[in-house]
PDB file of C-alpha atoms in Angstrom:
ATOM      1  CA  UNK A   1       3.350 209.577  55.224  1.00  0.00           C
ATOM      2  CA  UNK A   2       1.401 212.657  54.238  1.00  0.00           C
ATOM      3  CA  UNK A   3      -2.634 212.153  53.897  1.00  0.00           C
ATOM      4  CA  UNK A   4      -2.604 212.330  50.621  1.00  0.00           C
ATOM      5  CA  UNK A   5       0.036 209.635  49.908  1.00  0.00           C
ATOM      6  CA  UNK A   6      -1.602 207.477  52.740  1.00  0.00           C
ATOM      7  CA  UNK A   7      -5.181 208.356  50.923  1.00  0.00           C
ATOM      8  CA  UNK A   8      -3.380 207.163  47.090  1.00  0.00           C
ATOM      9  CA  UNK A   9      -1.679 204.237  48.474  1.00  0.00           C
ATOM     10  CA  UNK A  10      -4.780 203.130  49.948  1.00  0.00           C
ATOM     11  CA  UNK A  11      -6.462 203.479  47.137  1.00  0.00           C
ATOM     12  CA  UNK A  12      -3.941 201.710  45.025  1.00  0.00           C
ATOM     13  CA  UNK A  13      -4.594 198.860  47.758  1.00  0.00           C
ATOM     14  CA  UNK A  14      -8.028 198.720  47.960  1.00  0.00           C
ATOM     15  CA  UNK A  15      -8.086 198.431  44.412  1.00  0.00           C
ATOM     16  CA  UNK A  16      -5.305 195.715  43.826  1.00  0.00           C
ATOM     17  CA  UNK A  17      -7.353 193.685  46.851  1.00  0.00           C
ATOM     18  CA  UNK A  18     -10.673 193.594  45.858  1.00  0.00           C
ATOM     19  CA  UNK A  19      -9.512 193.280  42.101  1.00  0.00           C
ATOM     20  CA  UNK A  20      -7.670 190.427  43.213  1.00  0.00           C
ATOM     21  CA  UNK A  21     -10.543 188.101  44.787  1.00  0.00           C
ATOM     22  CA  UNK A  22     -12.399 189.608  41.592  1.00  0.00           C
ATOM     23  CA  UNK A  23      -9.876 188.064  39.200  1.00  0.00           C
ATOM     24  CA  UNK A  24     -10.040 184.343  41.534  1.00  0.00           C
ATOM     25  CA  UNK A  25     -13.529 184.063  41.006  1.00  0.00           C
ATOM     26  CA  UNK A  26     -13.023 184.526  37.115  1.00  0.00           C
ATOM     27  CA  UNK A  27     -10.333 182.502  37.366  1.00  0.00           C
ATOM     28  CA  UNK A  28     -12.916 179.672  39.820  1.00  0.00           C
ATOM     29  CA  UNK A  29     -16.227 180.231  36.801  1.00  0.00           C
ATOM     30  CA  UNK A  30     -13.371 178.945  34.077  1.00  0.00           C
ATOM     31  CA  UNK A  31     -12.300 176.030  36.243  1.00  0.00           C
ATOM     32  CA  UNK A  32     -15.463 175.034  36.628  1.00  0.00           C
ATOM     33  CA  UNK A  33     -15.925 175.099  33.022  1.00  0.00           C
ATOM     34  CA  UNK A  34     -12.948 173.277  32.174  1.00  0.00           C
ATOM     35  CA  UNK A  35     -14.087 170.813  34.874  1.00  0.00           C
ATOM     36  CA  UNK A  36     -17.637 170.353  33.846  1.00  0.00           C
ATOM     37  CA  UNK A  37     -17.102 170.713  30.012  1.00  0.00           C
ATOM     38  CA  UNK A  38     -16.671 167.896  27.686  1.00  0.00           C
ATOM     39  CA  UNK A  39     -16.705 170.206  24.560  1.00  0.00           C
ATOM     40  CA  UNK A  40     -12.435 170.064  23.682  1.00  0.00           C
ATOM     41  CA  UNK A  41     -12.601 173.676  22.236  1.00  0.00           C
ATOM     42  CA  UNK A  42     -14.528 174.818  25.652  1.00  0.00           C
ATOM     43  CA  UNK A  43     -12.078 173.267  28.158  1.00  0.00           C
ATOM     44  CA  UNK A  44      -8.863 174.268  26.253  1.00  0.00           C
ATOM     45  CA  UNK A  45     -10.155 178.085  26.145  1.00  0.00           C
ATOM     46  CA  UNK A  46     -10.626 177.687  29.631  1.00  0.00           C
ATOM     47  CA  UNK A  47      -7.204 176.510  30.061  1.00  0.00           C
ATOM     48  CA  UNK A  48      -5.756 179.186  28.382  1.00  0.00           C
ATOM     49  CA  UNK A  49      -7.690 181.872  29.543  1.00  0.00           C
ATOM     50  CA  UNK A  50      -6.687 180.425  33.539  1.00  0.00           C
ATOM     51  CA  UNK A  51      -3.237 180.744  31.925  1.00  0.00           C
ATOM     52  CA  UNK A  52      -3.572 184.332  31.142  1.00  0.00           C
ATOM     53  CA  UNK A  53      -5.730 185.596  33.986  1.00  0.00           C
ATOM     54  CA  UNK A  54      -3.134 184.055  36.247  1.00  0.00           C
ATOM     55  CA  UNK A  55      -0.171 185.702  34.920  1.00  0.00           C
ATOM     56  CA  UNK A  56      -1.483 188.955  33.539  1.00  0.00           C
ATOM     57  CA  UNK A  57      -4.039 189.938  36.331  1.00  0.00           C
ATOM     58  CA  UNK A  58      -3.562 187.500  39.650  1.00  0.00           C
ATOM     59  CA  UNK A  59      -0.023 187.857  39.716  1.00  0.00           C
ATOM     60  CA  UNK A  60       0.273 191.679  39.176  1.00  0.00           C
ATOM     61  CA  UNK A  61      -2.772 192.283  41.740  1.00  0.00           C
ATOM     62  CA  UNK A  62      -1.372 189.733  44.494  1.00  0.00           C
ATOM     63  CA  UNK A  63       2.268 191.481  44.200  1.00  0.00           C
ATOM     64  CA  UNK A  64       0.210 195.240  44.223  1.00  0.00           C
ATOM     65  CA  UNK A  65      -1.562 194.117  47.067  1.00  0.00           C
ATOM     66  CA  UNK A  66       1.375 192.962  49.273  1.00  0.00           C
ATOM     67  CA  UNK A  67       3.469 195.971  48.132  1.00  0.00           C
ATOM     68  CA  UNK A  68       1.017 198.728  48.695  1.00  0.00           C
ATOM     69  CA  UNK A  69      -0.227 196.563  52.461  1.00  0.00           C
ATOM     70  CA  UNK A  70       3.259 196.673  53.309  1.00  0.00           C
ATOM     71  CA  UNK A  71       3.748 200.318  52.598  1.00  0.00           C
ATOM     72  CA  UNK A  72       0.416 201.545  54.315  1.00  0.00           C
ATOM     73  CA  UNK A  73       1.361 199.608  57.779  1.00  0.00           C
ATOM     74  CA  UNK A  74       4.771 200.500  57.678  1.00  0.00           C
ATOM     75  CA  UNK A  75       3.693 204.802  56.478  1.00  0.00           C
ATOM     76  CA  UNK A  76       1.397 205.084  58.899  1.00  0.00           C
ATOM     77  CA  UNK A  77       0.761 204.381  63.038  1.00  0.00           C
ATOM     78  CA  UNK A  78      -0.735 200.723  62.879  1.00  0.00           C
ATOM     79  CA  UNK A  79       2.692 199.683  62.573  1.00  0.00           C
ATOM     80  CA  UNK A  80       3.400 195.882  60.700  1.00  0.00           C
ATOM     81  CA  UNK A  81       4.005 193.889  63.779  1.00  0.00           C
ATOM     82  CA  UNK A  82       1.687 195.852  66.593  1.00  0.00           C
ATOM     83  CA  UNK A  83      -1.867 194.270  66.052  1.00  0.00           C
ATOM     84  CA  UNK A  84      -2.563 191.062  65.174  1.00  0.00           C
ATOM     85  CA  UNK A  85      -4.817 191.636  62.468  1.00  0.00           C
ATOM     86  CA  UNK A  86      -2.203 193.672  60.553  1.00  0.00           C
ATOM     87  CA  UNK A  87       0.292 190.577  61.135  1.00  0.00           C
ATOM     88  CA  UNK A  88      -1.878 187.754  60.172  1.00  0.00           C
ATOM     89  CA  UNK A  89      -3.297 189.723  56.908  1.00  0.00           C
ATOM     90  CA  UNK A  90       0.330 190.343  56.149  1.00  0.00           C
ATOM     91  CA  UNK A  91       1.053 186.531  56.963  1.00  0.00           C
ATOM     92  CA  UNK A  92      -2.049 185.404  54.754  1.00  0.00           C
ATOM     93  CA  UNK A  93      -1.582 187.757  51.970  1.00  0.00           C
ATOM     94  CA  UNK A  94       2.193 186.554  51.871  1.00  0.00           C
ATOM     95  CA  UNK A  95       1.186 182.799  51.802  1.00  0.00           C
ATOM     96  CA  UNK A  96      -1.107 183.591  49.247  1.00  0.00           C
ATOM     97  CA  UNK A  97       1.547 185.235  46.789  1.00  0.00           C
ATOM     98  CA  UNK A  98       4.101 182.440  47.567  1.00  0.00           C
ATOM     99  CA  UNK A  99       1.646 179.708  46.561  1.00  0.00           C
ATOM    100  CA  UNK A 100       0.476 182.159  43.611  1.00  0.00           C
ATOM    101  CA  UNK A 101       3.990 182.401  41.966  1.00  0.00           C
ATOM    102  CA  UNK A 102       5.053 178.781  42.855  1.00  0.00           C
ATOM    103  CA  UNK A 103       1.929 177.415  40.841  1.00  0.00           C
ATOM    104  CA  UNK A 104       1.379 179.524  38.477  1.00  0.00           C
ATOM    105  CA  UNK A 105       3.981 178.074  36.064  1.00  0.00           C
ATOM    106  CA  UNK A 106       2.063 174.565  36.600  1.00  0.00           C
ATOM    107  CA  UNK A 107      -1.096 176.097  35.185  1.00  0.00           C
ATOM    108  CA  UNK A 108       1.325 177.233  32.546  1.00  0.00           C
ATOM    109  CA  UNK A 109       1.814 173.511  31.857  1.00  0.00           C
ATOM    110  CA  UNK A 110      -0.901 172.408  31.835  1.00  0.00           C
ATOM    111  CA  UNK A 111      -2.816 175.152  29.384  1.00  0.00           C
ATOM    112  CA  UNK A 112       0.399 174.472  26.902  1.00  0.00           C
ATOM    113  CA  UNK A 113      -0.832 170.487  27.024  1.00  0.00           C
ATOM    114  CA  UNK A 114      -4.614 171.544  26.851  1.00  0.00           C
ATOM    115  CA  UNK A 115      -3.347 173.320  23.349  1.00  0.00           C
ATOM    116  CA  UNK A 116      -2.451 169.329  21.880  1.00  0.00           C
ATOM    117  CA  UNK A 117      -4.106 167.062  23.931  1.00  0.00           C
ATOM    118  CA  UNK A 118      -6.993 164.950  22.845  1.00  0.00           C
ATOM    119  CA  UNK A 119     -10.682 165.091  23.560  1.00  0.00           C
ATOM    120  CA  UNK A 120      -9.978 162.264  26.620  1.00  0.00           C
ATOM    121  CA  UNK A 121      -6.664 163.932  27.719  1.00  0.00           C
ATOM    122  CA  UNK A 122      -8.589 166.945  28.256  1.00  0.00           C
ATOM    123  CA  UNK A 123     -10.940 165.136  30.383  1.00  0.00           C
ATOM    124  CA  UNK A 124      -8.333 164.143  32.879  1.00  0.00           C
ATOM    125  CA  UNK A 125      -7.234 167.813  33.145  1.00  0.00           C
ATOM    126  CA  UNK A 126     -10.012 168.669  36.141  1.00  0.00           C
ATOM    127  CA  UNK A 127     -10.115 172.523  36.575  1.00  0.00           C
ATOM    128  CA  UNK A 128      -7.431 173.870  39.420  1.00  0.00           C
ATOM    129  CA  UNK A 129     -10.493 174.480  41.538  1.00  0.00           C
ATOM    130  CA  UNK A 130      -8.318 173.121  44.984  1.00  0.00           C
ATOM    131  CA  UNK A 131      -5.925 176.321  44.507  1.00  0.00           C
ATOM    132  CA  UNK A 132      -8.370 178.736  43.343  1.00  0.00           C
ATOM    133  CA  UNK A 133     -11.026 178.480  46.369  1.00  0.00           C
ATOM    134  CA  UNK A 134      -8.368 177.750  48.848  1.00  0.00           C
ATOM    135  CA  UNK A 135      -7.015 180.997  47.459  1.00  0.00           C
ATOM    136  CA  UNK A 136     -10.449 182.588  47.644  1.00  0.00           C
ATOM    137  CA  UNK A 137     -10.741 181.799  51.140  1.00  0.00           C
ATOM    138  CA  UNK A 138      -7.406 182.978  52.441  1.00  0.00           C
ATOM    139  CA  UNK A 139      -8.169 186.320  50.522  1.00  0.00           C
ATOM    140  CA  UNK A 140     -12.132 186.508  52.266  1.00  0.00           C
ATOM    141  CA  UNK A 141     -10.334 186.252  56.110  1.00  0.00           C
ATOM    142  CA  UNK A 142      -7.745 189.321  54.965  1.00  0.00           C
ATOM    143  CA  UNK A 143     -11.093 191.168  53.568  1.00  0.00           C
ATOM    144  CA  UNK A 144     -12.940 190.665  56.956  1.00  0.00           C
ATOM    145  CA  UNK A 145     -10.051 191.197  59.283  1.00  0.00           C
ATOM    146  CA  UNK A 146      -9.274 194.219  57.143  1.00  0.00           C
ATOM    147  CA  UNK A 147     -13.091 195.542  57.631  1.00  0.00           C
ATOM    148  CA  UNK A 148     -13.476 194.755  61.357  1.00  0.00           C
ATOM    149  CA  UNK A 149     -10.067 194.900  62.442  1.00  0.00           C
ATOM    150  CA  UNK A 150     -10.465 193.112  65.590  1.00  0.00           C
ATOM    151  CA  UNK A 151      -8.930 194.589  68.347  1.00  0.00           C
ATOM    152  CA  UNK A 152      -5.984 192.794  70.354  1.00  0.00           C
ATOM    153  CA  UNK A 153      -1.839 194.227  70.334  1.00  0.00           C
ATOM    154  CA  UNK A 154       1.123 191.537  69.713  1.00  0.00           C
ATOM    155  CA  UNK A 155       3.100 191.938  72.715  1.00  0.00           C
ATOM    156  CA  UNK A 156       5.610 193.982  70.968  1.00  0.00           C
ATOM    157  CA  UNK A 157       2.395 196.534  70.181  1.00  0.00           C
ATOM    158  CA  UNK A 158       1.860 196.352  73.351  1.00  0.00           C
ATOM    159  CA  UNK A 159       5.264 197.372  74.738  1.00  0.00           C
ATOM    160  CA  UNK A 160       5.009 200.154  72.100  1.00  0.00           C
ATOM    161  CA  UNK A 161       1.508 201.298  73.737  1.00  0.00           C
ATOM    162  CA  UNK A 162       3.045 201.404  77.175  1.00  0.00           C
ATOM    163  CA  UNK A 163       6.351 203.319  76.084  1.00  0.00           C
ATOM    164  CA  UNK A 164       3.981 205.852  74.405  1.00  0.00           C
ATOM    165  CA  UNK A 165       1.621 206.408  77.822  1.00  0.00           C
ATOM    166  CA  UNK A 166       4.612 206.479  79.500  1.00  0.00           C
ATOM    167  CA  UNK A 167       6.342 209.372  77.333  1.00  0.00           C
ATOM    168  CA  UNK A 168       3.260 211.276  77.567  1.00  0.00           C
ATOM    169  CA  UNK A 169       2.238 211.328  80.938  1.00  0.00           C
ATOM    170  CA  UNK A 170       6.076 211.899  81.723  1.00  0.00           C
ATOM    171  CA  UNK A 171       5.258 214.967  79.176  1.00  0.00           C
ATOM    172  CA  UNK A 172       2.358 215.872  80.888  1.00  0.00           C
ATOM    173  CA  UNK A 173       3.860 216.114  84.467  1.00  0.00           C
ATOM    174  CA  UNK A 174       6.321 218.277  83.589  1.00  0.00           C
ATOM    175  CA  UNK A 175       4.254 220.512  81.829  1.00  0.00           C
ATOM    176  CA  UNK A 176       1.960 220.563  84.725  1.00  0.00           C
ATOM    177  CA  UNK A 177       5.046 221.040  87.072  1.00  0.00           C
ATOM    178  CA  UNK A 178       6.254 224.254  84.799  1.00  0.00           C
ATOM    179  CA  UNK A 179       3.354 225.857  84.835  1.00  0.00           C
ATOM    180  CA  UNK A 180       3.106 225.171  88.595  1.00  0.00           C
ATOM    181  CA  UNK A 181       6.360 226.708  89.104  1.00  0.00           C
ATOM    182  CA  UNK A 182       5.668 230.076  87.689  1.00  0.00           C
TER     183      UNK A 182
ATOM    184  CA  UNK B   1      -6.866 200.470  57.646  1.00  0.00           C
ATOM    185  CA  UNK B   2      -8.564 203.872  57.096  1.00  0.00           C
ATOM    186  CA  UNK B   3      -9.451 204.215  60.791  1.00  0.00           C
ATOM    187  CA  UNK B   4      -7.013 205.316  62.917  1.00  0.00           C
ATOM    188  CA  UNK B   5      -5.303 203.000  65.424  1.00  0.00           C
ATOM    189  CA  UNK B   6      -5.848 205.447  67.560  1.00  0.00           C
ATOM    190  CA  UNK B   7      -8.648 204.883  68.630  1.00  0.00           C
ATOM    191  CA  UNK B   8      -8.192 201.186  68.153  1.00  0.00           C
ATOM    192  CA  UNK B   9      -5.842 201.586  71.032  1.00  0.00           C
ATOM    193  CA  UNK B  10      -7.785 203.823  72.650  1.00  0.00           C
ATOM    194  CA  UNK B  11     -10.464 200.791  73.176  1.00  0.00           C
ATOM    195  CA  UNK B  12      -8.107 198.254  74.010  1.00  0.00           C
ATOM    196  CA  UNK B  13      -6.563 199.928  76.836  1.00  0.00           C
ATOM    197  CA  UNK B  14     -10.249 200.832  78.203  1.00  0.00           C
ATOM    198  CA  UNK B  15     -10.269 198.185  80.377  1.00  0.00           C
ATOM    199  CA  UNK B  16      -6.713 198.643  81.925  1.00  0.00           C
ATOM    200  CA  UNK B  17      -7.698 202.071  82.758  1.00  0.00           C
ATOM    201  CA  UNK B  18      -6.877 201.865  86.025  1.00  0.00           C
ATOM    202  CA  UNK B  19      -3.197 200.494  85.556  1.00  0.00           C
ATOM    203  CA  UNK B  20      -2.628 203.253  82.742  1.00  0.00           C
ATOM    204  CA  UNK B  21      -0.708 205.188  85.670  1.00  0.00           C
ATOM    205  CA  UNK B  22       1.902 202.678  86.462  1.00  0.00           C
ATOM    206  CA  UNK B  23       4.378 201.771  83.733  1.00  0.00           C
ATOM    207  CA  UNK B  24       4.524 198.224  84.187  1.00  0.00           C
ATOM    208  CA  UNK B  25       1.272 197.131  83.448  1.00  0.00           C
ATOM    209  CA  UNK B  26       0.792 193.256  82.392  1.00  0.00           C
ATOM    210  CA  UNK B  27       0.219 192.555  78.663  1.00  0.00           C
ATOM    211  CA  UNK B  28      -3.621 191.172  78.856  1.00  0.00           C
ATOM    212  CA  UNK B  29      -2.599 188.243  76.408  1.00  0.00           C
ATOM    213  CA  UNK B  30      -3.575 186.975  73.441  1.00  0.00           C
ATOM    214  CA  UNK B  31      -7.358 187.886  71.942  1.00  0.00           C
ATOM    215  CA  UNK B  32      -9.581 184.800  72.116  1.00  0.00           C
ATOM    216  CA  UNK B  33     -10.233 185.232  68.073  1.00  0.00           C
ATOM    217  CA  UNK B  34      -6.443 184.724  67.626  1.00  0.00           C
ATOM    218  CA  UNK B  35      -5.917 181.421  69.174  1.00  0.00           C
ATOM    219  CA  UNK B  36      -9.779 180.501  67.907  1.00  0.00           C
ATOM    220  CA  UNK B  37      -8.405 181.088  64.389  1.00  0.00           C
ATOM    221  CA  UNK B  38      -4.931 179.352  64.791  1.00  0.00           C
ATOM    222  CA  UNK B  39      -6.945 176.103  65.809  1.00  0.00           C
ATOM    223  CA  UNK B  40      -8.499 176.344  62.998  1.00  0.00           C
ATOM    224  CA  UNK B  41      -5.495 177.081  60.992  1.00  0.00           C
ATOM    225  CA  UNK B  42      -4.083 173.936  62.338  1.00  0.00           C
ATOM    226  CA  UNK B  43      -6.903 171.996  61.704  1.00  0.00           C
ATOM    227  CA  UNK B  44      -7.333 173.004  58.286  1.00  0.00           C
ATOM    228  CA  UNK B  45      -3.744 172.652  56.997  1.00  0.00           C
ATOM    229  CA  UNK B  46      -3.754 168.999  59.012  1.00  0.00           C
ATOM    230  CA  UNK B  47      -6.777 168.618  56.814  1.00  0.00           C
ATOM    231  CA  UNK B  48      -5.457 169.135  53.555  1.00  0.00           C
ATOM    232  CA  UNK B  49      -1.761 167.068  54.340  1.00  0.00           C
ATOM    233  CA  UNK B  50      -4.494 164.214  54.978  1.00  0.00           C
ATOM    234  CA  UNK B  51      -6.053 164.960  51.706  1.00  0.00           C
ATOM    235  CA  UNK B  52      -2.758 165.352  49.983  1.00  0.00           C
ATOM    236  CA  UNK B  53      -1.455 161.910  51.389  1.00  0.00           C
ATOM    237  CA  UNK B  54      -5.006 159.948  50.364  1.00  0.00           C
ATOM    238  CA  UNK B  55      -4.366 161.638  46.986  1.00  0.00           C
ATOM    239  CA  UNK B  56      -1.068 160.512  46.718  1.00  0.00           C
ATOM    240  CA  UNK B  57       1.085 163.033  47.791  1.00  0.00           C
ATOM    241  CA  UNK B  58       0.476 165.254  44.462  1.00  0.00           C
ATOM    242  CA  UNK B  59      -1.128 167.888  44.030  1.00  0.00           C
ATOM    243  CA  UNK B  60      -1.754 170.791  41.528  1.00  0.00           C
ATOM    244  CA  UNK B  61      -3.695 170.530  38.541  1.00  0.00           C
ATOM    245  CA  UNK B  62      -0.846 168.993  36.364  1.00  0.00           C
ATOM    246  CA  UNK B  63      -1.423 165.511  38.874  1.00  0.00           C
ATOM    247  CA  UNK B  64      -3.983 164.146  36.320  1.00  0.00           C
ATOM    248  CA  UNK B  65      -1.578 163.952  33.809  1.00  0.00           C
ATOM    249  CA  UNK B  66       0.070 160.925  33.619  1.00  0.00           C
ATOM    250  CA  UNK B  67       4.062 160.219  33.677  1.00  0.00           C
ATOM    251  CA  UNK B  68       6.345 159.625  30.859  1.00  0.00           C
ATOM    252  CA  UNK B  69       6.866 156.293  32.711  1.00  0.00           C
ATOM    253  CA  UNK B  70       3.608 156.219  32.659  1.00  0.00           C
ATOM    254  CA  UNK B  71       0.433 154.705  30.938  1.00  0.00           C
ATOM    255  CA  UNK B  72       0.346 157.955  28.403  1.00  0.00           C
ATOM    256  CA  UNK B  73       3.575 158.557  27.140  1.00  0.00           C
ATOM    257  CA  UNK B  74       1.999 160.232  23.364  1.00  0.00           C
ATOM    258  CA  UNK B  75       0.722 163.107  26.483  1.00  0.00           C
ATOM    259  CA  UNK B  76       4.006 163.754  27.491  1.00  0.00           C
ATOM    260  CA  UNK B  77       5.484 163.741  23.935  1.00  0.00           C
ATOM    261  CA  UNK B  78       3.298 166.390  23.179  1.00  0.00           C
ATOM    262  CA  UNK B  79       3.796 168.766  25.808  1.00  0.00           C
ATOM    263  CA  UNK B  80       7.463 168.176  25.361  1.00  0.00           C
ATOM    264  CA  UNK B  81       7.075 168.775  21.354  1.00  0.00           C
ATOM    265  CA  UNK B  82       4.902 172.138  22.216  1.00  0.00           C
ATOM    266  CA  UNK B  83       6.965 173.151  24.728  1.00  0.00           C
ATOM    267  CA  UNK B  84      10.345 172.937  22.263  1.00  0.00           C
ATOM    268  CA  UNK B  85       8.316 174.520  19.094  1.00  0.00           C
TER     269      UNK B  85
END
């Protein structure tokens, strides 16, 4: 991958990323307020506002994340499977989606029966905060492993390390041997 | 991932300095912050099974609802009728 792909694609993921824990924690302030709300009109705009921030901005930003991650390991040399901070991002950020998409059309549900339930129906709806911080959570550890990427190779990274010493002192030996020989 | 890994590596194999000559050095194992965080993986997923199985096995935020079957059909009528419109 050229620089200034690797430099757009990272910026495309950085973006997606932190726009996705951004969206969460609008998506965590209405589920408290559908939670903690006993006006009807409140906690079904909540509802349906969780409804649309789910599908129109989580969704899109969770899939642009995971794309754009997978691209940026796989363009460039820290590899998808050669450090374990790579791997258990990808592993998180994967879970995450899965659990993103398989819910989402429960929240979809549940804001269409917010739209005609009563004042005490709405009461028993609670506010999808179990999901939503788990979520948050999971996406935090990606953020800090993605900031400090701690140090330590899978052992298939570090197979690849040793083949790639190995190559270059070989490389280096024999250059040291031709210019030996002349 | 804008640093290079690199120098990531670079680190890493500090300490096996000494073995970098001979081509089968050992793989120094798993980092301690890997297995630290896979316990507590494990103990956080056993935590919310627990929770899940206290709660009844449901989760999601459509488990407050109640059945069909169940003690508020008129809720269920609804959603069906809104659903359908």
């Amino acid at each position: 991958m050229t620089p200034g792909w690797r430099k757009l694609v990272l910026s495309v993921h950085l973006t997606s990323s932190l726009g996705w824990i951004g969206a969460v924690i609008a998506y965590v302030a209405l589920g408290i307020a559908a939670m903690a709300n006993r006006d009807p009109a409140t906690v079904r705009g909540a509802w349906m506002a969780m409804e649309l921030v789910g599908w129109i901005v989580i969704v899109p930003l969770a899939l642009a994340a995971l794309v754009t991650g997978l691209v940026i390991s796989l363009g460039t040399a820290w590899g998808l499977f050669r450090h374990y901070w790579v791997l258990i991002s990808l592993a998180l950020t994967l879970l995450a989606t899965l659990i993103l998409i398989l819910h989402m059309p429960s929240v979809s549900a549940t804001a269409a029966l917010a739209r005609v339930a009563d004042s005490s129906q709405l009461g028993q709806l609670g506010g999808d905060l179990g999901h939503a911080v788990g979520g948050l959570v999971v996406l935090l550890v990606v953020t800090v492993l993605n900031v400090y990427k701690p140090q330590g190779l899978t052992p298939y990274g570090w197979r690849k390390q040793q083949e790639a010493r190995t190559r270059t002192a070989d490389g280096h030996s024999m250059t040291r041997e031709g210019l030996l020989s002349r | 991932m804008t640093e290079s890994p690199l120098s990531a590596n670079a680190a890493e194999g500090a300490d096996s300095t000494a073995a970098r000559g001979s081509a089968a050095a050992a793989y120094p194992g798993t980092p301690r912050w890997v297995k630290l965080g896979a316990i507590i993986a494990v103990v956080v997923i056993l935590l919310v099974v627990l929770i899940m199985v206290i709660a009844g096995g449901e989760h999601g935020p459509m488990r407050h609802i109640p059945s069909a079957s169940g003690t508020a059909p008129h809720v269920a009528v609804a959603l069906l009728a809104s659903r359908s419109s």
